[in-house]
Coordinates of C-alpha atoms in Angstrom, one line a residue:
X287 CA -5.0 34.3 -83.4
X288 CA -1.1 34.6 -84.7
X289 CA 0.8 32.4 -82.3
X290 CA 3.5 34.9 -80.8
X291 CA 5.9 31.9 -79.9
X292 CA 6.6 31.6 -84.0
X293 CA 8.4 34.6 -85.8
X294 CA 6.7 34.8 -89.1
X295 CA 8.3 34.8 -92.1
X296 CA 6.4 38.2 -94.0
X297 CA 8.0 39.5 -96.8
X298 CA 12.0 40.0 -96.9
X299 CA 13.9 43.3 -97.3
X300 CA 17.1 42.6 -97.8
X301 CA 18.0 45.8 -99.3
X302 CA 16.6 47.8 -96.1
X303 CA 18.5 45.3 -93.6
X304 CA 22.0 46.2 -96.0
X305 CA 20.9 50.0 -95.3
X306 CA 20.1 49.5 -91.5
X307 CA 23.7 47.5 -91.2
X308 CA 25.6 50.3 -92.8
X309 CA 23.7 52.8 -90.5
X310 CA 24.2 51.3 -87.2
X311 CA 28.3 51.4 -88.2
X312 CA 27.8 54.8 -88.9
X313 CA 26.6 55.0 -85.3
X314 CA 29.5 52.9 -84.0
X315 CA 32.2 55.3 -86.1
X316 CA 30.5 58.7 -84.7
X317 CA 30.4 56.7 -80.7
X318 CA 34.2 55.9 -80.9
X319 CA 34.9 59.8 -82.8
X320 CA 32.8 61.2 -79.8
X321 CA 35.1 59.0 -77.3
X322 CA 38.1 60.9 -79.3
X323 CA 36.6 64.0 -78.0
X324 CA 35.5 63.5 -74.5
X325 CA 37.3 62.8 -71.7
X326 CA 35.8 64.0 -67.5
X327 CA 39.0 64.2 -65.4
X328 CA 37.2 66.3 -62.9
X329 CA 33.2 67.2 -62.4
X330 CA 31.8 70.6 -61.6
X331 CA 28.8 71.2 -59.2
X332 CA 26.0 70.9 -61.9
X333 CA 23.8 67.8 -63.0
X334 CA 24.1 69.2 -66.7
X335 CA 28.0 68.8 -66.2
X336 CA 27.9 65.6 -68.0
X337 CA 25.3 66.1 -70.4
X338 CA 27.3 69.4 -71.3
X339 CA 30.6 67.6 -72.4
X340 CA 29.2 65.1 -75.3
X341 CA 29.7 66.9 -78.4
X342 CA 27.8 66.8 -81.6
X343 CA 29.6 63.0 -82.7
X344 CA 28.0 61.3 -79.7
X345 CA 24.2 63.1 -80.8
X346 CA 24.2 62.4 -84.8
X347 CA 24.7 59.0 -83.4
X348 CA 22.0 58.8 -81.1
X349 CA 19.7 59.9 -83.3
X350 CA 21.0 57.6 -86.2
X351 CA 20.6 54.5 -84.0
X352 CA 17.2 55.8 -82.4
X353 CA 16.2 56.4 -86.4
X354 CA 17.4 53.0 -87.5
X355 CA 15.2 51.2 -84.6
X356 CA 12.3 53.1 -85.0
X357 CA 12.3 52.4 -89.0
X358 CA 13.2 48.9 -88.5
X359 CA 9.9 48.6 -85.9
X360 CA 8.2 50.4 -88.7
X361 CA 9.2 48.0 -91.1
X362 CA 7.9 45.0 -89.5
X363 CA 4.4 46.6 -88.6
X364 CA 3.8 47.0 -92.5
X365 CA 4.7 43.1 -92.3
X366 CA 8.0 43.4 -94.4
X367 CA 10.6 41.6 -92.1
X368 CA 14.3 40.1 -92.7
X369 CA 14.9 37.5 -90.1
X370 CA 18.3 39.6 -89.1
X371 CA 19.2 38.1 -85.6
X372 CA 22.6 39.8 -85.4
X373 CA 20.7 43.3 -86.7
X374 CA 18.9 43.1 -83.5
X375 CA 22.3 42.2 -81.6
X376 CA 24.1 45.0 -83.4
X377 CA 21.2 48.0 -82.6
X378 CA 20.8 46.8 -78.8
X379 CA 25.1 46.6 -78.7
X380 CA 24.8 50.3 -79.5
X381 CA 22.4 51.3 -77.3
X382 CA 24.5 49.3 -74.7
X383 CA 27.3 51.7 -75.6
X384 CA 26.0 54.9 -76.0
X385 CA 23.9 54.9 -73.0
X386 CA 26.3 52.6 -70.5
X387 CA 29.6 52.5 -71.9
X388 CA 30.4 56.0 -73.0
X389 CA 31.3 56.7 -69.0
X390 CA 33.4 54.1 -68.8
X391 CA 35.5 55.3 -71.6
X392 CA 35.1 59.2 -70.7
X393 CA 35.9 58.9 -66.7
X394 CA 39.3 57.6 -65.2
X395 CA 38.2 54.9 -63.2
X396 CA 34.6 53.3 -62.4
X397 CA 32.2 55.9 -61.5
X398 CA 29.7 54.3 -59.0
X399 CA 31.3 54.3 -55.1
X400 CA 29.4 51.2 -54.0
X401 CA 31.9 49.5 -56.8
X402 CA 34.9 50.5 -54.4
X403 CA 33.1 48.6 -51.6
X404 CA 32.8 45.5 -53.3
X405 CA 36.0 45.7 -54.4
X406 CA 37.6 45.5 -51.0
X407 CA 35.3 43.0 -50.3
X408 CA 36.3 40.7 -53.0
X409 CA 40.2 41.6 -52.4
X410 CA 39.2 40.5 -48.8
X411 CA 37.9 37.3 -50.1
X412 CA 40.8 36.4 -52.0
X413 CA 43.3 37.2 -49.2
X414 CA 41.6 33.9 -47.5
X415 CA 38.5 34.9 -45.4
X416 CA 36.0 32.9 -44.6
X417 CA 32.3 33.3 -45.5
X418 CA 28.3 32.3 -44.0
X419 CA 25.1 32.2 -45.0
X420 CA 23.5 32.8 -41.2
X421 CA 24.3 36.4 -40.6
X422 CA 25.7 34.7 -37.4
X423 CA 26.4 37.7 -34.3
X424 CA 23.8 40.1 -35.9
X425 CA 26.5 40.7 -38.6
X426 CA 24.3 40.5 -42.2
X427 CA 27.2 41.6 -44.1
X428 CA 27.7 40.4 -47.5
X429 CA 30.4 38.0 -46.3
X430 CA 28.7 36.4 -43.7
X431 CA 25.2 36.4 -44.6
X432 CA 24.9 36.7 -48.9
X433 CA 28.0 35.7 -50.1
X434 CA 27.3 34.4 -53.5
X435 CA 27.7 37.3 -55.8
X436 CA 31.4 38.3 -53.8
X437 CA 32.8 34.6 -54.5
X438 CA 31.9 35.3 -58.1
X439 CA 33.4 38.1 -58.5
X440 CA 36.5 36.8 -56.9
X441 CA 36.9 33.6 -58.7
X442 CA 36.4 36.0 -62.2
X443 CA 39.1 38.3 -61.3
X444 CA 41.4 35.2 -60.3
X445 CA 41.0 33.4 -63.5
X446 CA 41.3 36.8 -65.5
X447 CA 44.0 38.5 -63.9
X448 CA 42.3 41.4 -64.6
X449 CA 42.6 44.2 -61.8
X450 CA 40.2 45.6 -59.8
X451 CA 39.1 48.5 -61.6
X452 CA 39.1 46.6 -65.0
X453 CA 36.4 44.3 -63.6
X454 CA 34.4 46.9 -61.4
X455 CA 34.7 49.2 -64.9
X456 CA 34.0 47.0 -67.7
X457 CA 31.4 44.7 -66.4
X458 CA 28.7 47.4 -66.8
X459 CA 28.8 46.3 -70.6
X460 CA 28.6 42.8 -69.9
X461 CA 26.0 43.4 -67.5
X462 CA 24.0 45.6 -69.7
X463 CA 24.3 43.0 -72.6
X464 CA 23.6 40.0 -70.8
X465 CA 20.5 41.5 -69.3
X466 CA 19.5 43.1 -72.6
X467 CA 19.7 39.4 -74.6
X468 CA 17.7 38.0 -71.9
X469 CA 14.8 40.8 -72.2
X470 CA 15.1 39.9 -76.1
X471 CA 14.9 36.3 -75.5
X472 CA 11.9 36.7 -73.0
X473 CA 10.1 39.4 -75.4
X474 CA 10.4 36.5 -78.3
X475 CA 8.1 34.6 -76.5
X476 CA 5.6 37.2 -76.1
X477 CA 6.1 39.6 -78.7
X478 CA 6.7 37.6 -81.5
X479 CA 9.1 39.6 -84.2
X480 CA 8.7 43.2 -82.4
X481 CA 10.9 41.4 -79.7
X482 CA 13.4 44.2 -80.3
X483 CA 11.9 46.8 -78.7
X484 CA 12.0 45.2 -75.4
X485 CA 15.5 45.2 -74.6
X486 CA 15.9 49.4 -76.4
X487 CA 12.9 50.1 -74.3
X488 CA 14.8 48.3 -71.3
X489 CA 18.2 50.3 -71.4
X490 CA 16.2 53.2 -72.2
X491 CA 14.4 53.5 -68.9
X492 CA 17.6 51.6 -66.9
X493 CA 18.3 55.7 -65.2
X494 CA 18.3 53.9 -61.6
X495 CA 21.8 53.2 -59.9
X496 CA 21.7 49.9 -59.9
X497 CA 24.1 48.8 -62.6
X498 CA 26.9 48.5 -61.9
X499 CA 29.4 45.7 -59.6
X500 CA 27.2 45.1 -56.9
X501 CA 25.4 41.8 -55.6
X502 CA 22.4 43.1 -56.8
X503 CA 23.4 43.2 -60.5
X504 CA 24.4 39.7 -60.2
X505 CA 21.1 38.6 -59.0
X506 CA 19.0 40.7 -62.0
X507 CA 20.8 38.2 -64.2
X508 CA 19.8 35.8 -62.3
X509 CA 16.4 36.8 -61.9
X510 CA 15.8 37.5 -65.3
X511 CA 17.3 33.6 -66.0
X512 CA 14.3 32.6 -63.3
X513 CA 11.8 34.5 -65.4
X514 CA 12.7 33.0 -68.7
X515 CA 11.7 29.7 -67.3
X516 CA 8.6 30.8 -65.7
X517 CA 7.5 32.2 -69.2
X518 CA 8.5 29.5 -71.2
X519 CA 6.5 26.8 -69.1
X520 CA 3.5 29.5 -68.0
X521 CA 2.9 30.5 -71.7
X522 CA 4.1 26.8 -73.8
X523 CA 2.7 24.6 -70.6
X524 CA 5.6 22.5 -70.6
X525 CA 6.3 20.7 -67.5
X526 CA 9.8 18.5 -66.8
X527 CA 11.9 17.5 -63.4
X528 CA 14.6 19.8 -65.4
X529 CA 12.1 22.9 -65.0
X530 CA 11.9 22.1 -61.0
X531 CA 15.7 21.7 -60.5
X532 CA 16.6 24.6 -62.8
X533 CA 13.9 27.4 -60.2
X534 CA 15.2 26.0 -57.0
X535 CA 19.0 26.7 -58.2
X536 CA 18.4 29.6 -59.3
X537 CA 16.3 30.4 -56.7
X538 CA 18.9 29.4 -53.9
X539 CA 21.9 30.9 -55.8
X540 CA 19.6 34.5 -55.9
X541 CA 18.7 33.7 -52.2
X542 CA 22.6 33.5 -50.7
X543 CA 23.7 36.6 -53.2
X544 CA 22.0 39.5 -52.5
X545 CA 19.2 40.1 -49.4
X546 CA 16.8 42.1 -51.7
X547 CA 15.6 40.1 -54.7
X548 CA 14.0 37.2 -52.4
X549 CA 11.3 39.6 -51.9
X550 CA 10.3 40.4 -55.2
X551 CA 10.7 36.5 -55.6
X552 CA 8.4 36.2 -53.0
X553 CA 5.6 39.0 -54.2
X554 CA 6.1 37.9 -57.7
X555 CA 5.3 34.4 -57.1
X556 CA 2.4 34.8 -54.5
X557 CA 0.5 37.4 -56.7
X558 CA 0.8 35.3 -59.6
X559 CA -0.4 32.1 -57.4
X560 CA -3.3 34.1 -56.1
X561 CA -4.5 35.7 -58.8
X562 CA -4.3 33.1 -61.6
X563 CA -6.3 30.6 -59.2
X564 CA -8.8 32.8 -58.5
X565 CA -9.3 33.3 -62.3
X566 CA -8.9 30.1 -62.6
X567 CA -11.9 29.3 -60.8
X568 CA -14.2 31.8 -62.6
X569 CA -12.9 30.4 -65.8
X570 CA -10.8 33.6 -66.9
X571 CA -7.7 32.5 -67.7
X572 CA -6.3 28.8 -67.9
X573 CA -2.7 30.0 -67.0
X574 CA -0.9 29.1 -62.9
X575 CA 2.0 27.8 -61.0
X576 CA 1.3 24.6 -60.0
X577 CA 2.3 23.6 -56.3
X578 CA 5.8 22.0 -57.6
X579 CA 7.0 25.5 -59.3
X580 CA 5.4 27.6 -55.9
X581 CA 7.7 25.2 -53.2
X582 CA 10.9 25.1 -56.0
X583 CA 10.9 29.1 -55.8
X584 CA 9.8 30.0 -52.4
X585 CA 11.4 27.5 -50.2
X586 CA 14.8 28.9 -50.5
X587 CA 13.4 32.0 -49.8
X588 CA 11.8 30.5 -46.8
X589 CA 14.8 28.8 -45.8
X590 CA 17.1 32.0 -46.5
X591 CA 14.6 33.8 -43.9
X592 CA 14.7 31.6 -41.4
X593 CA 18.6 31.5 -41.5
X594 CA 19.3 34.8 -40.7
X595 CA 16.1 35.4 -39.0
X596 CA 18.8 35.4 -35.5
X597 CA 20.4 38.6 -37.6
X598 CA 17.1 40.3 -38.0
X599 CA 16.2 40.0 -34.7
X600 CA 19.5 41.0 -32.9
X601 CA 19.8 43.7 -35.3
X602 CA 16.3 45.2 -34.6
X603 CA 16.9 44.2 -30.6
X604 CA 20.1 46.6 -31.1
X605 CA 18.4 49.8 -33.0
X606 CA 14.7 49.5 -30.5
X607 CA 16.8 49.2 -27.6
X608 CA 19.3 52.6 -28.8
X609 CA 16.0 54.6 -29.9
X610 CA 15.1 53.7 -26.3
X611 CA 18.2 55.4 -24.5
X612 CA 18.0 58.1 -26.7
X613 CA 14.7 58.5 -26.2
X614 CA 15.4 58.6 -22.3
X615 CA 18.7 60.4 -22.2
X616 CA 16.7 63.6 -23.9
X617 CA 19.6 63.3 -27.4
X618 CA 17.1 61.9 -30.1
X619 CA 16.3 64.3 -32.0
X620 CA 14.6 64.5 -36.1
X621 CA 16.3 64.7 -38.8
X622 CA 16.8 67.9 -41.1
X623 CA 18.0 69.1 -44.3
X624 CA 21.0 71.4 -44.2
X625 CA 19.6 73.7 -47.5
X626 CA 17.7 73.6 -50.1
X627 CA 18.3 71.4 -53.3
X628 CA 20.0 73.1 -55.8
X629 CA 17.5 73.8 -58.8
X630 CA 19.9 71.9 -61.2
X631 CA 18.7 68.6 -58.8
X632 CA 15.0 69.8 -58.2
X633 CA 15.1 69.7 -62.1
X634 CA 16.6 66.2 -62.6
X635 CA 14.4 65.1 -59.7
X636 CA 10.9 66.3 -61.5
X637 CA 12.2 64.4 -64.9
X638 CA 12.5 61.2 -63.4
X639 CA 9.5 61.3 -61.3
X640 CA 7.4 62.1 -64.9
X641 CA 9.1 59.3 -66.6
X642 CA 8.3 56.9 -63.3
X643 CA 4.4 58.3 -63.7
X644 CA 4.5 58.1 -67.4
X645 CA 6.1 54.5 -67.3
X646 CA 3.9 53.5 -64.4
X647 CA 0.4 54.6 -66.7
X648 CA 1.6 53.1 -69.9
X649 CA 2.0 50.0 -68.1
X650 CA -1.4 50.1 -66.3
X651 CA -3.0 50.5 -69.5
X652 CA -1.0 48.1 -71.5
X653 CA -2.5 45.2 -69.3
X654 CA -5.6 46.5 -69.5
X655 CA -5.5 45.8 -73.0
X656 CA -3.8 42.6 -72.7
X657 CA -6.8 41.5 -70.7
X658 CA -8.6 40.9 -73.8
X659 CA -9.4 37.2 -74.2
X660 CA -6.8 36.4 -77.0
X661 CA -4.3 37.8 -75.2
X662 CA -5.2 37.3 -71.3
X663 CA -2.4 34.6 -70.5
X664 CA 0.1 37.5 -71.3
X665 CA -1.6 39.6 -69.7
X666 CA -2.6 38.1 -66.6
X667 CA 1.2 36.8 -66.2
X668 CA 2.8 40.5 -67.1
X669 CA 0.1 42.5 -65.1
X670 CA 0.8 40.0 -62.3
X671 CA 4.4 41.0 -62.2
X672 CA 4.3 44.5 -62.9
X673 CA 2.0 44.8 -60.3
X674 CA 3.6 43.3 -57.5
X675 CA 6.8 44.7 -57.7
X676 CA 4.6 48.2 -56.1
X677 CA 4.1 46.1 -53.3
X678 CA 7.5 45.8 -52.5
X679 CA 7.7 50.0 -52.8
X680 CA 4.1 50.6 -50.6
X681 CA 6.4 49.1 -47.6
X682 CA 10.0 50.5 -48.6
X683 CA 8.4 54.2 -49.4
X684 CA 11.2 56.1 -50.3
X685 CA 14.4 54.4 -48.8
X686 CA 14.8 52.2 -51.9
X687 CA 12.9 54.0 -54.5
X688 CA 15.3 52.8 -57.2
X689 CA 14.9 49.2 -56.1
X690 CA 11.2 49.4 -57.5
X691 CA 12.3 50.9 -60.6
X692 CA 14.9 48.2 -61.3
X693 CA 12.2 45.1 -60.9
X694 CA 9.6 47.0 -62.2
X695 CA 11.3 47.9 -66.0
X696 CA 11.4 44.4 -67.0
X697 CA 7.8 43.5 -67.0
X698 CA 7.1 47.2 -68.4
X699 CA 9.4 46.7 -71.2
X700 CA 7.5 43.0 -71.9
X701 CA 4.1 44.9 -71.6
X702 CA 5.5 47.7 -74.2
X703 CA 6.4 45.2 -76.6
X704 CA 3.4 43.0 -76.5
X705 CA 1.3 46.1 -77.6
X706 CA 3.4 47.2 -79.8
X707 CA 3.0 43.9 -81.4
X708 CA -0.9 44.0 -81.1
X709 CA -0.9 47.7 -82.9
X710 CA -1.4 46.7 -86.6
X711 CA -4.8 45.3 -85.0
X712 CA -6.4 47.6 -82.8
X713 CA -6.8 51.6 -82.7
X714 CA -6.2 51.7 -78.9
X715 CA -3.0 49.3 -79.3
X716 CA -1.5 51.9 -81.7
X717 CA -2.0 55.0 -79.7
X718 CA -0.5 53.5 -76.3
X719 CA 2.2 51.9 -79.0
X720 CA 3.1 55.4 -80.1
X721 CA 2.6 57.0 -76.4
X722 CA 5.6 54.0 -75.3
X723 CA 8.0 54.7 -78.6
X724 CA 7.9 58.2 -77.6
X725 CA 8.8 57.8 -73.6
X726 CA 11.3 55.5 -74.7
X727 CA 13.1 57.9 -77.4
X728 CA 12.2 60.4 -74.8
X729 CA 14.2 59.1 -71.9
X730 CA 17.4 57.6 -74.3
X731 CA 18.0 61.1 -75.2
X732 CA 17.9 62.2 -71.7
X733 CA 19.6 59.6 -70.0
X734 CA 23.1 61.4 -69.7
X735 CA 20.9 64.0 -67.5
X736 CA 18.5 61.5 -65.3
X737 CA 21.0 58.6 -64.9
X738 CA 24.8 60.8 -65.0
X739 CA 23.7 64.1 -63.5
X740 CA 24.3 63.2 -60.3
X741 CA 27.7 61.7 -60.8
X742 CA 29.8 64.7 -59.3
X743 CA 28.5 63.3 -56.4
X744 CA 30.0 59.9 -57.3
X745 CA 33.1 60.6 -59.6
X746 CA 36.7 59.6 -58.4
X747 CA 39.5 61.4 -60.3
X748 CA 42.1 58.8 -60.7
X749 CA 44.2 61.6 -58.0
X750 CA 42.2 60.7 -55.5
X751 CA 43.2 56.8 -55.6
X752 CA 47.0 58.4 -55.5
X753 CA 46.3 60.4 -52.7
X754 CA 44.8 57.4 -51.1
X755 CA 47.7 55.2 -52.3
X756 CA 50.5 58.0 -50.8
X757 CA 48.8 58.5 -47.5
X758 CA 48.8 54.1 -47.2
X759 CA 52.3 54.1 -47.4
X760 CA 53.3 56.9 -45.2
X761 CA 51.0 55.2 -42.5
X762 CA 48.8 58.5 -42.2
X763 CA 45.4 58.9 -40.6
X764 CA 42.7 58.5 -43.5
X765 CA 39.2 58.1 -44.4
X766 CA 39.4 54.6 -47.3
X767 CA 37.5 55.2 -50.7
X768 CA 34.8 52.6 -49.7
X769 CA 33.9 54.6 -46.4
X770 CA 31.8 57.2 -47.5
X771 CA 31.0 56.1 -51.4
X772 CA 34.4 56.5 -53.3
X773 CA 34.9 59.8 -50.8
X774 CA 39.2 59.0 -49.9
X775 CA 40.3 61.5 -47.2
X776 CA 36.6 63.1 -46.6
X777 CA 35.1 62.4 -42.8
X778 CA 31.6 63.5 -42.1
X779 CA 32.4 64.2 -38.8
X780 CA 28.6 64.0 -36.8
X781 CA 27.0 63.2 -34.0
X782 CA 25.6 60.9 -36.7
X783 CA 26.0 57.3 -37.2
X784 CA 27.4 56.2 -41.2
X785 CA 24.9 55.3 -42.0
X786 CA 22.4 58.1 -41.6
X787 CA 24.4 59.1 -44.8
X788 CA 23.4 55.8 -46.6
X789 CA 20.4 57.1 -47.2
X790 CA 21.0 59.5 -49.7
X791 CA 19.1 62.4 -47.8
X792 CA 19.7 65.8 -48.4
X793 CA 22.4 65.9 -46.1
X794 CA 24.4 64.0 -48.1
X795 CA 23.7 65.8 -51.1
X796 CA 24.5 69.1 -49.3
X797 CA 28.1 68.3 -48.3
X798 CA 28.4 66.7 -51.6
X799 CA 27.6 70.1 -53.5
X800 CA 29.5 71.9 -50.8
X801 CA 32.7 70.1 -51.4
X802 CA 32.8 70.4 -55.4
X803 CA 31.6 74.5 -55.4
X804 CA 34.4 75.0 -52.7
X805 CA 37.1 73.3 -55.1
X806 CA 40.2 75.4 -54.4
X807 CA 39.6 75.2 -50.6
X808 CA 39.2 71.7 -51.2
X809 CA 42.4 71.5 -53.1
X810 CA 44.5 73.4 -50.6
X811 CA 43.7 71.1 -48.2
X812 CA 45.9 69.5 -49.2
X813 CA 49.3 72.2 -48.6
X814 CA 48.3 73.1 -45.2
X815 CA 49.0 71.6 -41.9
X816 CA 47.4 69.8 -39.5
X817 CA 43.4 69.2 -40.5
X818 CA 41.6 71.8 -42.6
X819 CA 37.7 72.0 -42.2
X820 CA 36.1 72.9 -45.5
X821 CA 32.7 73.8 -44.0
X822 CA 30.7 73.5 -40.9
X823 CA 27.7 74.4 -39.9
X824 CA 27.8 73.7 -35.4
X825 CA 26.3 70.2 -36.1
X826 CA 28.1 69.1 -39.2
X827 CA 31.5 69.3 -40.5
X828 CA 33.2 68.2 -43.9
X829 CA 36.8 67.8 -43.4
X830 CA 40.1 66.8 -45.0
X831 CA 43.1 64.8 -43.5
X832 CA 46.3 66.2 -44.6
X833 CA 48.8 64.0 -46.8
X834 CA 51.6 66.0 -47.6
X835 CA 52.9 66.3 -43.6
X836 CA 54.4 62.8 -43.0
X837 CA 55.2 64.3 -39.2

């Protein structure tokens, strides 16, 4: 069997590495000719809004880079390979900036709301507030409960001096890039010298809105660091004191950062406890965690739980105890949508949810074929994770769909590329390699529709922030950018509580479309006096606080 660990030498091609060097800075000249060309200051009510303004610079080079890592994958599978480290770098630095950083350039200011919120938070942190890690008063704010990933941010926008909007805006490529070397470095331990097509298969699927300045990006990195050292001891058997001290670090630093990423901590680890012992024991598979590894990377978790576990159950005393009045009183009453989705949405919906069935088979079958005894430590360990990241989804349903998605793409894109690597071998290996290669060119050419075309729901003109600005120092009644996802001067004004609209139901969706389709009655809100109501419905009401009558 060809150790996977060891990158073999093959045959060199230093003429086709020359040729796939020059091609990828053809790609980077046509990205920053298409930047040239593009700019969003405003976003109409469509999901194909963005898709619609790339011109034909930014898709010759897509397809050039997509071409030059499909040839260089072809390369290596007829066993002619140039060990080109900073090839691989360059093509996954493209991909990072075609598919993650061409907003950043295009749009005046950071496009994702939640960005705002964490913004203020870090501001907040720096002004000289305290912090906790017990969630103490039923408050399980970031602050007081997961602070971690808010005193990063804070101490890297006091030693750069960099605004707020520089860091909230520019960190999606260092995000994106860190978390793409770490696939590659993972992938080289199971994949051998098709490693590359982890990390392109990685940012092609990465559609969910998850990347971006938020505690949760902070802890992908994080957990992907946690990972690497699972897969280095799990597949090389390397025990050390340095292995135990490194998980429990990393395991408490993910633990008082974000409130999420325990869990899949949690189902990660216990699948991959249970499982592998019970193989164990019938002789399957000689891979497990011994009992070390389980305590270093669940008693944080543990710990972390029991901390706020006075939160949790003030919290939950709080909602029971208000369903209860309502319930009563005769007000509690079911939800509804205001309309129907638009058919621009319905259509971006259905794409994603083919991709999330296609990904979600190719990775099924993948592990069965990694179940083969050369291969069954990979698999068993892959298959382990991919699998219980569903588990987490079966109890969520769908009020953090994308959550799954997030957790889920990493094993996927390890399972992709260890059958990719098996492919020269076996007839099955190449048709499920070939079925992966084209979801993944598949959903990098799409990405500006799945992943952008909902951002009119999410895009702040750079206006906006002077409105806000204005109305701050003229002491006026307003609504701040981080109150309803980057939405300054808009008030959902409902019998509702916020954060109904957290949710992202159709309600929010609605008032979303409402507002940009109704743009110059949204703009003349702004000339009138007194308070101007865009739309209403009896129940609901999307409204606008005037800025340009100080009295």
């Amino acid at each position: 069997m060809q150790n996977m660990n060891v990158i073999p030498s093959g045959k060199t091609s230093t003429h086709a590495t020359r040729v796939f060097f020059i091609l990828v800075n053809v790609s980077f000249v046509l990205w920053l000719l298409s930047l040239a060309n593009t700019h969003i200051y405003r976003f109409e009510p469509s999901a194909f809004y963005y898709i619609g303004q790339l011109d034909v610079f930014y898709w010759a080079g897509m397809v050039t880079i997509i071409g030059v890592v499909v040839a260089m994958l072809l390369t290596r599978a007829r066993g002619a390979y140039n060990n080109s480290l900073a090839l691989d770098i360059a093509c996954i630095a493209m991909f990072v900036l075609y598919l993650f950083g061409t907003p950043l350039f295009i749009y005046d200011l950071p496009r994702f709301g939640d960005v705002y919120y964490v913004l203020e938070m870090t501001e907040t942190m720096i002004s000289g507030a305290g912090f906790g890690l017990t969630g103490a008063g039923g408050d399980l704010g970031y602050l007081n409960s997961f602070p971690g990933a808010i005193i990063y941010f804070s101490f890297v926008k006091i030693v750069s001096g960099i605004s707020g909007y520089q860091l909230a805006n520019y960190y999606v490529l260092f995000l994106m890039m860190l978390l793409s070397l770490l696939v590659y470095a993972i992938a080289r331990r199971i994949s051998g010298y098709f490693m590359l097509i982890a990390p392109i298969c990685f940012l092609s699927l990465a559609w969910a809105q998850e990347y971006h300045l938020s505690p949760q990006s902070l802890a992908l990195i994080l957990y992907l660091c946690l990972w690497l050292i699972l897969i280095i001891r799990l597949l090389g058997n390397k025990r050390s004191l340095a292995t135990y001290f490194l998980l429990v670090m990393l395991s408490l630093s993910i633990v008082v950062s974000h409130p999420g990423t325990p869990i899949f901590i949690l189902l990660n680890v216990a699948a991959l406890y249970v499982v592998t012992k019970v193989l164990n024991r019938l002789k399957l598979s000689s891979v497990s965690l011994n009992r070390y590894e389980v305590m270093a990377l669940m008693l944080p978790a543990v710990f972390w739980l029991s901390a706020v576990a006075q939160a949790y159950v003030i919290q939950g005393i709080a909602m029971l105890s208000a369903a209860v009045v309502g319930l009563s009183s005769g007000s509690y009453h079911l939800e509804y949508s205001l309309g129907m989705a638009q058919p621009d949405q319905m259509f971006v919906d259905t794409l994603r949810k083919i991709i999330t069935v296609a990904e979600i088979a190719i990775g099924g079958l993948c592990i069965l074929l990694l179940l083969k005894k050369e291969s069954r430590r990979t698999g068993v360990l892959l298959g382990c994770w991919f699998a219980s990241c569903f588990v987490f989804q079966l109890v969520a349903q769908n009020a953090v769909f994308g959550r799954f998605l997030v957790f889920a793409l990493f094993p996927f894109a390890f399972l992709v590329s260890a059958t990719i690597s098996r492919a020269p071998k076996y007839r099955l290996s190449r048709a499920l390699a070939a079925a992966a290669v084209i979801l993944v060119i598949a959903s990098a050419l799409i990405i500006p529709l799945i992943s952008y075309g909902g951002d009119y729901y999410e895009f702040m003109p750079r206006s906006r922030i002077s409105a806000e600005q204005y109305a701050e120092s003229k002491n006026l009644p307003q609504i701040r950018s981080s109150d309803f996802a980057g939405d300054g001067f808009l008030a959902l004004a409902a019998e509702k509580p916020y954060n109904v609209f957290l949710t992202y139901g159709p309600q929010w969706y609605n008032f979303f479309h409402v507002k940009y389709s109704r743009g110059d009655e949204y703009a003349g809100m702004f000339n009138r006096a007194g308070q101007s109501t865009v739309y209403t419905n009896g129940e609901y009401s999307l409204q606008g606080y005037i800025i340009d009558n100080p009295s």
